mmCIF file with all atom_site columns, C-alpha atoms in Angstrom:
data_model
loop_
_atom_site.group_PDB
_atom_site.id
_atom_site.type_symbol
_atom_site.label_atom_id
_atom_site.label_alt_id
_atom_site.label_comp_id
_atom_site.label_asym_id
_atom_site.label_entity_id
_atom_site.label_seq_id
_atom_site.pdbx_PDB_ins_code
_atom_site.Cartn_x
_atom_site.Cartn_y
_atom_site.Cartn_z
_atom_site.occupancy
_atom_site.B_iso_or_equiv
_atom_site.pdbx_formal_charge
_atom_site.auth_seq_id
_atom_site.auth_comp_id
_atom_site.auth_asym_id
_atom_site.auth_atom_id
_atom_site.pdbx_PDB_model_num
ATOM 1   C CA . UNK H 1 1   ? -60.840 -99.079  118.210 1.00 0.00 ? 1   UNK H CA 1
ATOM 2   C CA . UNK H 1 2   ? -60.905 -96.964  121.316 1.00 0.00 ? 2   UNK H CA 1
ATOM 3   C CA . UNK H 1 3   ? -63.887 -94.688  121.646 1.00 0.00 ? 3   UNK H CA 1
ATOM 4   C CA . UNK H 1 4   ? -65.419 -92.821  124.550 1.00 0.00 ? 4   UNK H CA 1
ATOM 5   C CA . UNK H 1 5   ? -68.980 -91.553  124.276 1.00 0.00 ? 5   UNK H CA 1
ATOM 6   C CA . UNK H 1 6   ? -70.738 -88.871  126.295 1.00 0.00 ? 6   UNK H CA 1
ATOM 7   C CA . UNK H 1 7   ? -73.901 -86.853  125.972 1.00 0.00 ? 7   UNK H CA 1
ATOM 8   C CA . UNK H 1 8   ? -73.024 -83.317  124.883 1.00 0.00 ? 8   UNK H CA 1
ATOM 9   C CA . UNK H 1 9   ? -75.172 -81.141  127.141 1.00 0.00 ? 9   UNK H CA 1
ATOM 10  C CA . UNK H 1 10  ? -76.715 -81.161  130.606 1.00 0.00 ? 10  UNK H CA 1
ATOM 11  C CA . UNK H 1 11  ? -78.650 -78.359  132.200 1.00 0.00 ? 11  UNK H CA 1
ATOM 12  C CA . UNK H 1 12  ? -79.540 -78.316  135.911 1.00 0.00 ? 12  UNK H CA 1
ATOM 13  C CA . UNK H 1 13  ? -80.691 -75.872  138.549 1.00 0.00 ? 13  UNK H CA 1
ATOM 14  C CA . UNK H 1 14  ? -78.466 -74.795  141.393 1.00 0.00 ? 14  UNK H CA 1
ATOM 15  C CA . UNK H 1 15  ? -78.782 -77.171  144.330 1.00 0.00 ? 15  UNK H CA 1
ATOM 16  C CA . UNK H 1 16  ? -79.879 -80.132  142.196 1.00 0.00 ? 16  UNK H CA 1
ATOM 17  C CA . UNK H 1 17  ? -77.721 -83.170  141.512 1.00 0.00 ? 17  UNK H CA 1
ATOM 18  C CA . UNK H 1 18  ? -76.028 -83.553  138.142 1.00 0.00 ? 18  UNK H CA 1
ATOM 19  C CA . UNK H 1 19  ? -75.285 -86.921  136.581 1.00 0.00 ? 19  UNK H CA 1
ATOM 20  C CA . UNK H 1 20  ? -72.935 -87.090  133.625 1.00 0.00 ? 20  UNK H CA 1
ATOM 21  C CA . UNK H 1 21  ? -72.705 -90.416  131.818 1.00 0.00 ? 21  UNK H CA 1
ATOM 22  C CA . UNK H 1 22  ? -69.981 -91.983  129.733 1.00 0.00 ? 22  UNK H CA 1
ATOM 23  C CA . UNK H 1 23  ? -69.397 -95.249  127.916 1.00 0.00 ? 23  UNK H CA 1
ATOM 24  C CA . UNK H 1 24  ? -65.942 -96.480  127.036 1.00 0.00 ? 24  UNK H CA 1
ATOM 25  C CA . UNK H 1 25  ? -64.528 -99.320  124.985 1.00 0.00 ? 25  UNK H CA 1
ATOM 26  C CA . UNK H 1 26  ? -61.103 -100.272 126.326 1.00 0.00 ? 26  UNK H CA 1
ATOM 27  C CA . UNK H 1 27  ? -61.635 -102.798 129.103 1.00 0.00 ? 27  UNK H CA 1
ATOM 28  C CA . UNK H 1 28  ? -57.872 -102.929 129.752 1.00 0.00 ? 28  UNK H CA 1
ATOM 29  C CA . UNK H 1 29  ? -57.842 -99.395  131.178 1.00 0.00 ? 29  UNK H CA 1
ATOM 30  C CA . UNK H 1 30  ? -56.554 -99.666  134.760 1.00 0.00 ? 30  UNK H CA 1
ATOM 31  C CA . UNK H 1 31  ? -58.052 -96.358  135.761 1.00 0.00 ? 31  UNK H CA 1
ATOM 32  C CA . UNK H 1 32  ? -60.822 -94.206  134.341 1.00 0.00 ? 32  UNK H CA 1
ATOM 33  C CA . UNK H 1 33  ? -60.816 -90.468  134.746 1.00 0.00 ? 33  UNK H CA 1
ATOM 34  C CA . UNK H 1 34  ? -62.989 -87.388  134.896 1.00 0.00 ? 34  UNK H CA 1
ATOM 35  C CA . UNK H 1 35  ? -61.488 -84.090  133.793 1.00 0.00 ? 35  UNK H CA 1
ATOM 36  C CA . UNK H 1 36  ? -63.017 -80.623  134.065 1.00 0.00 ? 36  UNK H CA 1
ATOM 37  C CA . UNK H 1 37  ? -62.458 -77.763  131.633 1.00 0.00 ? 37  UNK H CA 1
ATOM 38  C CA . UNK H 1 38  ? -63.448 -74.260  132.676 1.00 0.00 ? 38  UNK H CA 1
ATOM 39  C CA . UNK H 1 39  ? -63.937 -71.587  130.002 1.00 0.00 ? 39  UNK H CA 1
ATOM 40  C CA . UNK H 1 40  ? -60.706 -70.531  128.296 1.00 0.00 ? 40  UNK H CA 1
ATOM 41  C CA . UNK H 1 41  ? -58.590 -73.011  130.234 1.00 0.00 ? 41  UNK H CA 1
ATOM 42  C CA . UNK H 1 42  ? -57.003 -76.395  129.810 1.00 0.00 ? 42  UNK H CA 1
ATOM 43  C CA . UNK H 1 43  ? -58.335 -79.555  131.401 1.00 0.00 ? 43  UNK H CA 1
ATOM 44  C CA . UNK H 1 44  ? -57.751 -80.455  135.022 1.00 0.00 ? 44  UNK H CA 1
ATOM 45  C CA . UNK H 1 45  ? -58.056 -83.844  136.664 1.00 0.00 ? 45  UNK H CA 1
ATOM 46  C CA . UNK H 1 46  ? -61.204 -83.944  138.774 1.00 0.00 ? 46  UNK H CA 1
ATOM 47  C CA . UNK H 1 47  ? -61.259 -87.521  139.991 1.00 0.00 ? 47  UNK H CA 1
ATOM 48  C CA . UNK H 1 48  ? -60.496 -91.065  138.922 1.00 0.00 ? 48  UNK H CA 1
ATOM 49  C CA . UNK H 1 49  ? -61.573 -94.600  139.724 1.00 0.00 ? 49  UNK H CA 1
ATOM 50  C CA . UNK H 1 50  ? -59.687 -97.870  139.742 1.00 0.00 ? 50  UNK H CA 1
ATOM 51  C CA . UNK H 1 51  ? -61.232 -100.287 137.268 1.00 0.00 ? 51  UNK H CA 1
ATOM 52  C CA . UNK H 1 52  ? -61.829 -102.925 139.967 1.00 0.00 ? 52  UNK H CA 1
ATOM 53  C CA . UNK H 1 53  ? -64.008 -100.565 142.008 1.00 0.00 ? 53  UNK H CA 1
ATOM 54  C CA . UNK H 1 54  ? -67.727 -99.969  141.617 1.00 0.00 ? 54  UNK H CA 1
ATOM 55  C CA . UNK H 1 55  ? -67.926 -96.620  143.339 1.00 0.00 ? 55  UNK H CA 1
ATOM 56  C CA . UNK H 1 56  ? -65.747 -93.826  144.606 1.00 0.00 ? 56  UNK H CA 1
ATOM 57  C CA . UNK H 1 57  ? -66.919 -90.878  146.664 1.00 0.00 ? 57  UNK H CA 1
ATOM 58  C CA . UNK H 1 58  ? -64.965 -87.650  146.966 1.00 0.00 ? 58  UNK H CA 1
ATOM 59  C CA . UNK H 1 59  ? -66.851 -84.854  148.781 1.00 0.00 ? 59  UNK H CA 1
ATOM 60  C CA . UNK H 1 60  ? -69.661 -83.775  146.408 1.00 0.00 ? 60  UNK H CA 1
ATOM 61  C CA . UNK H 1 61  ? -68.485 -86.127  143.671 1.00 0.00 ? 61  UNK H CA 1
ATOM 62  C CA . UNK H 1 62  ? -69.547 -89.747  143.275 1.00 0.00 ? 62  UNK H CA 1
ATOM 63  C CA . UNK H 1 63  ? -68.134 -91.896  140.513 1.00 0.00 ? 63  UNK H CA 1
ATOM 64  C CA . UNK H 1 64  ? -69.964 -95.083  139.568 1.00 0.00 ? 64  UNK H CA 1
ATOM 65  C CA . UNK H 1 65  ? -68.409 -97.737  137.362 1.00 0.00 ? 65  UNK H CA 1
ATOM 66  C CA . UNK H 1 66  ? -70.240 -100.605 135.709 1.00 0.00 ? 66  UNK H CA 1
ATOM 67  C CA . UNK H 1 67  ? -67.412 -102.562 134.204 1.00 0.00 ? 67  UNK H CA 1
ATOM 68  C CA . UNK H 1 68  ? -69.676 -105.166 132.607 1.00 0.00 ? 68  UNK H CA 1
ATOM 69  C CA . UNK H 1 69  ? -71.502 -102.488 130.598 1.00 0.00 ? 69  UNK H CA 1
ATOM 70  C CA . UNK H 1 70  ? -68.398 -100.248 130.315 1.00 0.00 ? 70  UNK H CA 1
ATOM 71  C CA . UNK H 1 71  ? -70.416 -97.398  131.774 1.00 0.00 ? 71  UNK H CA 1
ATOM 72  C CA . UNK H 1 72  ? -68.993 -94.634  133.921 1.00 0.00 ? 72  UNK H CA 1
ATOM 73  C CA . UNK H 1 73  ? -70.926 -91.836  135.586 1.00 0.00 ? 73  UNK H CA 1
ATOM 74  C CA . UNK H 1 74  ? -70.101 -88.730  137.572 1.00 0.00 ? 74  UNK H CA 1
ATOM 75  C CA . UNK H 1 75  ? -72.618 -87.412  140.058 1.00 0.00 ? 75  UNK H CA 1
ATOM 76  C CA . UNK H 1 76  ? -72.213 -83.908  141.453 1.00 0.00 ? 76  UNK H CA 1
ATOM 77  C CA . UNK H 1 77  ? -74.326 -83.297  144.541 1.00 0.00 ? 77  UNK H CA 1
ATOM 78  C CA . UNK H 1 78  ? -75.668 -79.830  145.355 1.00 0.00 ? 78  UNK H CA 1
ATOM 79  C CA . UNK H 1 79  ? -74.532 -78.450  142.001 1.00 0.00 ? 79  UNK H CA 1
ATOM 80  C CA . UNK H 1 80  ? -73.294 -74.870  142.135 1.00 0.00 ? 80  UNK H CA 1
ATOM 81  C CA . UNK H 1 81  ? -72.931 -72.240  139.400 1.00 0.00 ? 81  UNK H CA 1
ATOM 82  C CA . UNK H 1 82  ? -69.161 -72.668  139.751 1.00 0.00 ? 82  UNK H CA 1
ATOM 83  C CA . UNK H 1 83  ? -69.573 -76.244  138.540 1.00 0.00 ? 83  UNK H CA 1
ATOM 84  C CA . UNK H 1 84  ? -70.547 -74.954  135.089 1.00 0.00 ? 84  UNK H CA 1
ATOM 85  C CA . UNK H 1 85  ? -67.860 -76.350  132.790 1.00 0.00 ? 85  UNK H CA 1
ATOM 86  C CA . UNK H 1 86  ? -67.179 -79.078  130.268 1.00 0.00 ? 86  UNK H CA 1
ATOM 87  C CA . UNK H 1 87  ? -66.620 -82.508  131.807 1.00 0.00 ? 87  UNK H CA 1
ATOM 88  C CA . UNK H 1 88  ? -64.608 -85.157  129.993 1.00 0.00 ? 88  UNK H CA 1
ATOM 89  C CA . UNK H 1 89  ? -64.335 -88.798  130.820 1.00 0.00 ? 89  UNK H CA 1
ATOM 90  C CA . UNK H 1 90  ? -61.144 -90.497  129.713 1.00 0.00 ? 90  UNK H CA 1
ATOM 91  C CA . UNK H 1 91  ? -59.661 -93.948  129.416 1.00 0.00 ? 91  UNK H CA 1
ATOM 92  C CA . UNK H 1 92  ? -56.033 -94.892  129.053 1.00 0.00 ? 92  UNK H CA 1
ATOM 93  C CA . UNK H 1 93  ? -54.606 -95.138  125.567 1.00 0.00 ? 93  UNK H CA 1
ATOM 94  C CA . UNK H 1 94  ? -51.172 -96.044  124.284 1.00 0.00 ? 94  UNK H CA 1
ATOM 95  C CA . UNK H 1 95  ? -48.096 -94.684  126.052 1.00 0.00 ? 95  UNK H CA 1
ATOM 96  C CA . UNK H 1 96  ? -50.186 -93.235  128.899 1.00 0.00 ? 96  UNK H CA 1
ATOM 97  C CA . UNK H 1 97  ? -51.863 -90.823  126.500 1.00 0.00 ? 97  UNK H CA 1
ATOM 98  C CA . UNK H 1 98  ? -55.497 -90.477  127.487 1.00 0.00 ? 98  UNK H CA 1
ATOM 99  C CA . UNK H 1 99  ? -58.441 -90.996  125.169 1.00 0.00 ? 99  UNK H CA 1
ATOM 100 C CA . UNK H 1 100 ? -61.097 -88.411  125.915 1.00 0.00 ? 100 UNK H CA 1
ATOM 101 C CA . UNK H 1 101 ? -64.795 -88.346  125.228 1.00 0.00 ? 101 UNK H CA 1
ATOM 102 C CA . UNK H 1 102 ? -66.327 -85.399  123.397 1.00 0.00 ? 102 UNK H CA 1
ATOM 103 C CA . UNK H 1 103 ? -67.158 -83.686  126.679 1.00 0.00 ? 103 UNK H CA 1
ATOM 104 C CA . UNK H 1 104 ? -70.429 -82.841  128.396 1.00 0.00 ? 104 UNK H CA 1
ATOM 105 C CA . UNK H 1 105 ? -71.208 -79.156  128.820 1.00 0.00 ? 105 UNK H CA 1
ATOM 106 C CA . UNK H 1 106 ? -72.835 -78.667  132.210 1.00 0.00 ? 106 UNK H CA 1
ATOM 107 C CA . UNK H 1 107 ? -74.900 -75.527  132.556 1.00 0.00 ? 107 UNK H CA 1
ATOM 108 C CA . UNK H 1 108 ? -76.075 -74.574  136.046 1.00 0.00 ? 108 UNK H CA 1
ATOM 109 C CA . UNK H 1 109 ? -78.803 -71.964  136.415 1.00 0.00 ? 109 UNK H CA 1
ATOM 110 C CA . UNK H 1 110 ? -79.602 -70.128  139.614 1.00 0.00 ? 110 UNK H CA 1
ATOM 111 C CA . UNK C 2 1   ? -43.253 -74.545  138.984 1.00 0.00 ? 1   UNK C CA 1
ATOM 112 C CA . UNK C 2 2   ? -44.775 -73.002  135.891 1.00 0.00 ? 2   UNK C CA 1
ATOM 113 C CA . UNK C 2 3   ? -46.403 -76.309  134.914 1.00 0.00 ? 3   UNK C CA 1
ATOM 114 C CA . UNK C 2 4   ? -47.099 -76.626  131.200 1.00 0.00 ? 4   UNK C CA 1
ATOM 115 C CA . UNK C 2 5   ? -46.455 -73.497  129.157 1.00 0.00 ? 5   UNK C CA 1
ATOM 116 C CA . UNK C 2 6   ? -47.757 -73.122  125.626 1.00 0.00 ? 6   UNK C CA 1
ATOM 117 C CA . UNK C 2 7   ? -46.901 -70.325  123.233 1.00 0.00 ? 7   UNK C CA 1
ATOM 118 C CA . UNK C 2 8   ? -48.377 -68.510  121.453 1.00 0.00 ? 8   UNK C CA 1
ATOM 119 C CA . UNK C 2 9   ? -51.868 -68.211  122.949 1.00 0.00 ? 9   UNK C CA 1
ATOM 120 C CA . UNK C 2 10  ? -53.373 -67.012  119.659 1.00 0.00 ? 10  UNK C CA 1
ATOM 121 C CA . UNK C 2 11  ? -52.184 -67.259  116.081 1.00 0.00 ? 11  UNK C CA 1
ATOM 122 C CA . UNK C 2 12  ? -53.588 -66.509  112.649 1.00 0.00 ? 12  UNK C CA 1
ATOM 123 C CA . UNK C 2 13  ? -51.932 -68.177  109.672 1.00 0.00 ? 13  UNK C CA 1
ATOM 124 C CA . UNK C 2 14  ? -52.470 -68.047  105.951 1.00 0.00 ? 14  UNK C CA 1
ATOM 125 C CA . UNK C 2 15  ? -53.031 -71.296  104.089 1.00 0.00 ? 15  UNK C CA 1
ATOM 126 C CA . UNK C 2 16  ? -49.690 -72.840  103.235 1.00 0.00 ? 16  UNK C CA 1
ATOM 127 C CA . UNK C 2 17  ? -47.689 -71.108  105.960 1.00 0.00 ? 17  UNK C CA 1
ATOM 128 C CA . UNK C 2 18  ? -45.705 -73.098  108.459 1.00 0.00 ? 18  UNK C CA 1
ATOM 129 C CA . UNK C 2 19  ? -45.314 -72.549  112.158 1.00 0.00 ? 19  UNK C CA 1
ATOM 130 C CA . UNK C 2 20  ? -44.318 -74.240  115.380 1.00 0.00 ? 20  UNK C CA 1
ATOM 131 C CA . UNK C 2 21  ? -46.435 -74.363  118.510 1.00 0.00 ? 21  UNK C CA 1
ATOM 132 C CA . UNK C 2 22  ? -44.207 -74.451  121.541 1.00 0.00 ? 22  UNK C CA 1
ATOM 133 C CA . UNK C 2 23  ? -44.790 -76.520  124.650 1.00 0.00 ? 23  UNK C CA 1
ATOM 134 C CA . UNK C 2 24  ? -42.553 -76.685  127.695 1.00 0.00 ? 24  UNK C CA 1
ATOM 135 C CA . UNK C 2 25  ? -42.975 -78.314  131.085 1.00 0.00 ? 25  UNK C CA 1
ATOM 136 C CA . UNK C 2 26  ? -40.839 -78.017  134.202 1.00 0.00 ? 26  UNK C CA 1
ATOM 137 C CA . UNK C 2 27  ? -42.213 -80.983  136.123 1.00 0.00 ? 27  UNK C CA 1
ATOM 138 C CA . UNK C 2 28  ? -39.725 -83.513  134.722 1.00 0.00 ? 28  UNK C CA 1
ATOM 139 C CA . UNK C 2 29  ? -42.559 -85.560  133.262 1.00 0.00 ? 29  UNK C CA 1
ATOM 140 C CA . UNK C 2 30  ? -41.607 -88.263  130.841 1.00 0.00 ? 30  UNK C CA 1
ATOM 141 C CA . UNK C 2 31  ? -44.883 -88.277  128.935 1.00 0.00 ? 31  UNK C CA 1
ATOM 142 C CA . UNK C 2 32  ? -46.089 -85.425  126.752 1.00 0.00 ? 32  UNK C CA 1
ATOM 143 C CA . UNK C 2 33  ? -48.849 -85.191  124.183 1.00 0.00 ? 33  UNK C CA 1
ATOM 144 C CA . UNK C 2 34  ? -50.635 -82.833  121.844 1.00 0.00 ? 34  UNK C CA 1
ATOM 145 C CA . UNK C 2 35  ? -54.397 -82.682  121.406 1.00 0.00 ? 35  UNK C CA 1
ATOM 146 C CA . UNK C 2 36  ? -56.682 -80.597  119.275 1.00 0.00 ? 36  UNK C CA 1
ATOM 147 C CA . UNK C 2 37  ? -60.105 -79.567  120.489 1.00 0.00 ? 37  UNK C CA 1
ATOM 148 C CA . UNK C 2 38  ? -62.902 -78.893  118.033 1.00 0.00 ? 38  UNK C CA 1
ATOM 149 C CA . UNK C 2 39  ? -66.586 -78.204  118.768 1.00 0.00 ? 39  UNK C CA 1
ATOM 150 C CA . UNK C 2 40  ? -68.532 -81.434  119.103 1.00 0.00 ? 40  UNK C CA 1
ATOM 151 C CA . UNK C 2 41  ? -65.355 -83.513  118.624 1.00 0.00 ? 41  UNK C CA 1
ATOM 152 C CA . UNK C 2 42  ? -63.821 -83.368  122.074 1.00 0.00 ? 42  UNK C CA 1
ATOM 153 C CA . UNK C 2 43  ? -60.066 -83.734  122.343 1.00 0.00 ? 43  UNK C CA 1
ATOM 154 C CA . UNK C 2 44  ? -58.304 -85.781  119.734 1.00 0.00 ? 44  UNK C CA 1
ATOM 155 C CA . UNK C 2 45  ? -54.757 -86.978  120.185 1.00 0.00 ? 45  UNK C CA 1
ATOM 156 C CA . UNK C 2 46  ? -52.322 -85.759  117.522 1.00 0.00 ? 46  UNK C CA 1
ATOM 157 C CA . UNK C 2 47  ? -48.933 -87.053  118.684 1.00 0.00 ? 47  UNK C CA 1
ATOM 158 C CA . UNK C 2 48  ? -47.454 -88.211  121.941 1.00 0.00 ? 48  UNK C CA 1
ATOM 159 C CA . UNK C 2 49  ? -44.073 -88.950  123.434 1.00 0.00 ? 49  UNK C CA 1
ATOM 160 C CA . UNK C 2 50  ? -43.074 -91.343  126.210 1.00 0.00 ? 50  UNK C CA 1
ATOM 161 C CA . UNK C 2 51  ? -39.657 -89.797  126.662 1.00 0.00 ? 51  UNK C CA 1
ATOM 162 C CA . UNK C 2 52  ? -36.876 -87.796  125.054 1.00 0.00 ? 52  UNK C CA 1
ATOM 163 C CA . UNK C 2 53  ? -36.142 -89.093  121.593 1.00 0.00 ? 53  UNK C CA 1
ATOM 164 C CA . UNK C 2 54  ? -39.365 -91.106  121.331 1.00 0.00 ? 54  UNK C CA 1
ATOM 165 C CA . UNK C 2 55  ? -42.521 -89.940  119.582 1.00 0.00 ? 55  UNK C CA 1
ATOM 166 C CA . UNK C 2 56  ? -45.534 -91.698  118.146 1.00 0.00 ? 56  UNK C CA 1
ATOM 167 C CA . UNK C 2 57  ? -48.685 -90.875  116.239 1.00 0.00 ? 57  UNK C CA 1
ATOM 168 C CA . UNK C 2 58  ? -52.069 -90.436  117.806 1.00 0.00 ? 58  UNK C CA 1
ATOM 169 C CA . UNK C 2 59  ? -55.510 -90.394  116.243 1.00 0.00 ? 59  UNK C CA 1
ATOM 170 C CA . UNK C 2 60  ? -55.081 -87.409  113.889 1.00 0.00 ? 60  UNK C CA 1
ATOM 171 C CA . UNK C 2 61  ? -51.364 -87.001  113.054 1.00 0.00 ? 61  UNK C CA 1
ATOM 172 C CA . UNK C 2 62  ? -51.609 -85.940  109.395 1.00 0.00 ? 62  UNK C CA 1
ATOM 173 C CA . UNK C 2 63  ? -50.248 -82.465  108.705 1.00 0.00 ? 63  UNK C CA 1
ATOM 174 C CA . UNK C 2 64  ? -48.297 -82.307  111.983 1.00 0.00 ? 64  UNK C CA 1
ATOM 175 C CA . UNK C 2 65  ? -44.757 -83.178  113.017 1.00 0.00 ? 65  UNK C CA 1
ATOM 176 C CA . UNK C 2 66  ? -43.257 -83.413  116.469 1.00 0.00 ? 66  UNK C CA 1
ATOM 177 C CA . UNK C 2 67  ? -39.862 -83.973  118.008 1.00 0.00 ? 67  UNK C CA 1
ATOM 178 C CA . UNK C 2 68  ? -38.672 -84.527  121.573 1.00 0.00 ? 68  UNK C CA 1
ATOM 179 C CA . UNK C 2 69  ? -35.030 -83.640  121.894 1.00 0.00 ? 69  UNK C CA 1
ATOM 180 C CA . UNK C 2 70  ? -35.313 -82.826  125.596 1.00 0.00 ? 70  UNK C CA 1
ATOM 181 C CA . UNK C 2 71  ? -37.582 -83.935  128.426 1.00 0.00 ? 71  UNK C CA 1
ATOM 182 C CA . UNK C 2 72  ? -38.871 -80.394  128.852 1.00 0.00 ? 72  UNK C CA 1
ATOM 183 C CA . UNK C 2 73  ? -39.908 -79.449  125.305 1.00 0.00 ? 73  UNK C CA 1
ATOM 184 C CA . UNK C 2 74  ? -42.357 -80.959  122.851 1.00 0.00 ? 74  UNK C CA 1
ATOM 185 C CA . UNK C 2 75  ? -42.956 -78.620  119.878 1.00 0.00 ? 75  UNK C CA 1
ATOM 186 C CA . UNK C 2 76  ? -45.697 -79.246  117.334 1.00 0.00 ? 76  UNK C CA 1
ATOM 187 C CA . UNK C 2 77  ? -44.972 -78.219  113.744 1.00 0.00 ? 77  UNK C CA 1
ATOM 188 C CA . UNK C 2 78  ? -47.474 -77.424  111.040 1.00 0.00 ? 78  UNK C CA 1
ATOM 189 C CA . UNK C 2 79  ? -45.589 -77.732  107.762 1.00 0.00 ? 79  UNK C CA 1
ATOM 190 C CA . UNK C 2 80  ? -48.231 -76.261  105.443 1.00 0.00 ? 80  UNK C CA 1
ATOM 191 C CA . UNK C 2 81  ? -51.237 -74.927  107.306 1.00 0.00 ? 81  UNK C CA 1
ATOM 192 C CA . UNK C 2 82  ? -54.729 -75.727  106.037 1.00 0.00 ? 82  UNK C CA 1
ATOM 193 C CA . UNK C 2 83  ? -58.113 -74.284  107.115 1.00 0.00 ? 83  UNK C CA 1
ATOM 194 C CA . UNK C 2 84  ? -59.002 -77.725  108.524 1.00 0.00 ? 84  UNK C CA 1
ATOM 195 C CA . UNK C 2 85  ? -56.277 -77.159  111.105 1.00 0.00 ? 85  UNK C CA 1
ATOM 196 C CA . UNK C 2 86  ? -58.172 -74.253  112.630 1.00 0.00 ? 86  UNK C CA 1
ATOM 197 C CA . UNK C 2 87  ? -58.629 -75.445  116.191 1.00 0.00 ? 87  UNK C CA 1
ATOM 198 C CA . UNK C 2 88  ? -57.575 -75.029  119.793 1.00 0.00 ? 88  UNK C CA 1
ATOM 199 C CA . UNK C 2 89  ? -54.418 -76.982  120.533 1.00 0.00 ? 89  UNK C CA 1
ATOM 200 C CA . UNK C 2 90  ? -53.552 -78.317  123.962 1.00 0.00 ? 90  UNK C CA 1
ATOM 201 C CA . UNK C 2 91  ? -50.278 -79.692  125.116 1.00 0.00 ? 91  UNK C CA 1
ATOM 202 C CA . UNK C 2 92  ? -50.253 -82.016  128.118 1.00 0.00 ? 92  UNK C CA 1
ATOM 203 C CA . UNK C 2 93  ? -47.589 -83.643  130.211 1.00 0.00 ? 93  UNK C CA 1
ATOM 204 C CA . UNK C 2 94  ? -48.321 -86.661  132.328 1.00 0.00 ? 94  UNK C CA 1
ATOM 205 C CA . UNK C 2 95  ? -46.826 -88.751  135.018 1.00 0.00 ? 95  UNK C CA 1
ATOM 206 C CA . UNK C 2 96  ? -47.794 -92.138  136.314 1.00 0.00 ? 96  UNK C CA 1
ATOM 207 C CA . UNK C 2 97  ? -47.737 -92.938  140.010 1.00 0.00 ? 97  UNK C CA 1
ATOM 208 C CA . UNK C 2 98  ? -48.969 -96.344  141.047 1.00 0.00 ? 98  UNK C CA 1
ATOM 209 C CA . UNK C 2 99  ? -50.509 -96.669  137.613 1.00 0.00 ? 99  UNK C CA 1
ATOM 210 C CA . UNK C 2 100 ? -52.575 -93.499  137.979 1.00 0.00 ? 100 UNK C CA 1
ATOM 211 C CA . UNK C 2 101 ? -51.948 -91.167  135.081 1.00 0.00 ? 101 UNK C CA 1
ATOM 212 C CA . UNK C 2 102 ? -52.506 -87.497  135.768 1.00 0.00 ? 102 UNK C CA 1
ATOM 213 C CA . UNK C 2 103 ? -52.255 -85.157  132.815 1.00 0.00 ? 103 UNK C CA 1
ATOM 214 C CA . UNK C 2 104 ? -51.466 -81.482  133.248 1.00 0.00 ? 104 UNK C CA 1
ATOM 215 C CA . UNK C 2 105 ? -52.640 -79.252  130.439 1.00 0.00 ? 105 UNK C CA 1
ATOM 216 C CA . UNK C 2 106 ? -51.377 -75.981  129.094 1.00 0.00 ? 106 UNK C CA 1
ATOM 217 C CA . UNK C 2 107 ? -53.722 -73.049  128.550 1.00 0.00 ? 107 UNK C CA 1
ATOM 218 C CA . UNK C 2 108 ? -54.126 -73.823  124.863 1.00 0.00 ? 108 UNK C CA 1
ATOM 219 C CA . UNK C 2 109 ? -53.225 -72.170  121.568 1.00 0.00 ? 109 UNK C CA 1
ATOM 220 C CA . UNK C 2 110 ? -56.115 -70.907  119.474 1.00 0.00 ? 110 UNK C CA 1
ATOM 221 C CA . UNK C 2 111 ? -55.069 -71.238  115.834 1.00 0.00 ? 111 UNK C CA 1
ATOM 222 C CA . UNK C 2 112 ? -56.989 -69.823  112.884 1.00 0.00 ? 112 UNK C CA 1
ATOM 223 C CA . UNK C 2 113 ? -55.953 -70.681  109.339 1.00 0.00 ? 113 UNK C CA 1
ATOM 224 C CA . UNK C 2 114 ? -57.426 -68.409  106.668 1.00 0.00 ? 114 UNK C CA 1
#
């Protein structure tokens, strides 16, 4: 069945790079997604990558995709305290519903 | 645009009570879904709908009913609440453009069943 796995916690210092990893199972997903959830709020789309791409860069964000290993990562350069949140990777499920991982809580200390 | 509006924001129920969580969107999205979020479990899909009149079960549908009589509304019904349904519930509406699916989430409903 479909399953998306992530490590649950990551702690970094302000200014460092953060790397959040994810493995997924559904190789038919056309796009893979990263969502961000700030405290007390719903999720918001952060970025996405087409499944035929290896890398996508968007300002401080770099998404790497290893399709062979079904491994997705999100790198945040120059991490700020405002980046503290829960980050979810997601693959496409049935009827365009998304299948989310358990989320990685990123804690940024100054 | 209000986006996705969920009501209520907080609710406490007694075991066995029923209630409906409301979800409305004004973006004319065809796709809507309900998730529950529990600590260490991430978001799990309860039910989803690909359009008015069409609903289907997700990963954890037991104990919940949905209907989709209009494009805008997608209520989630708990027929007989149980403590295991204590959770934060998120409604999302989605659209696909050139195969990219972007989901817009409501603010969530925090439900406690005692």
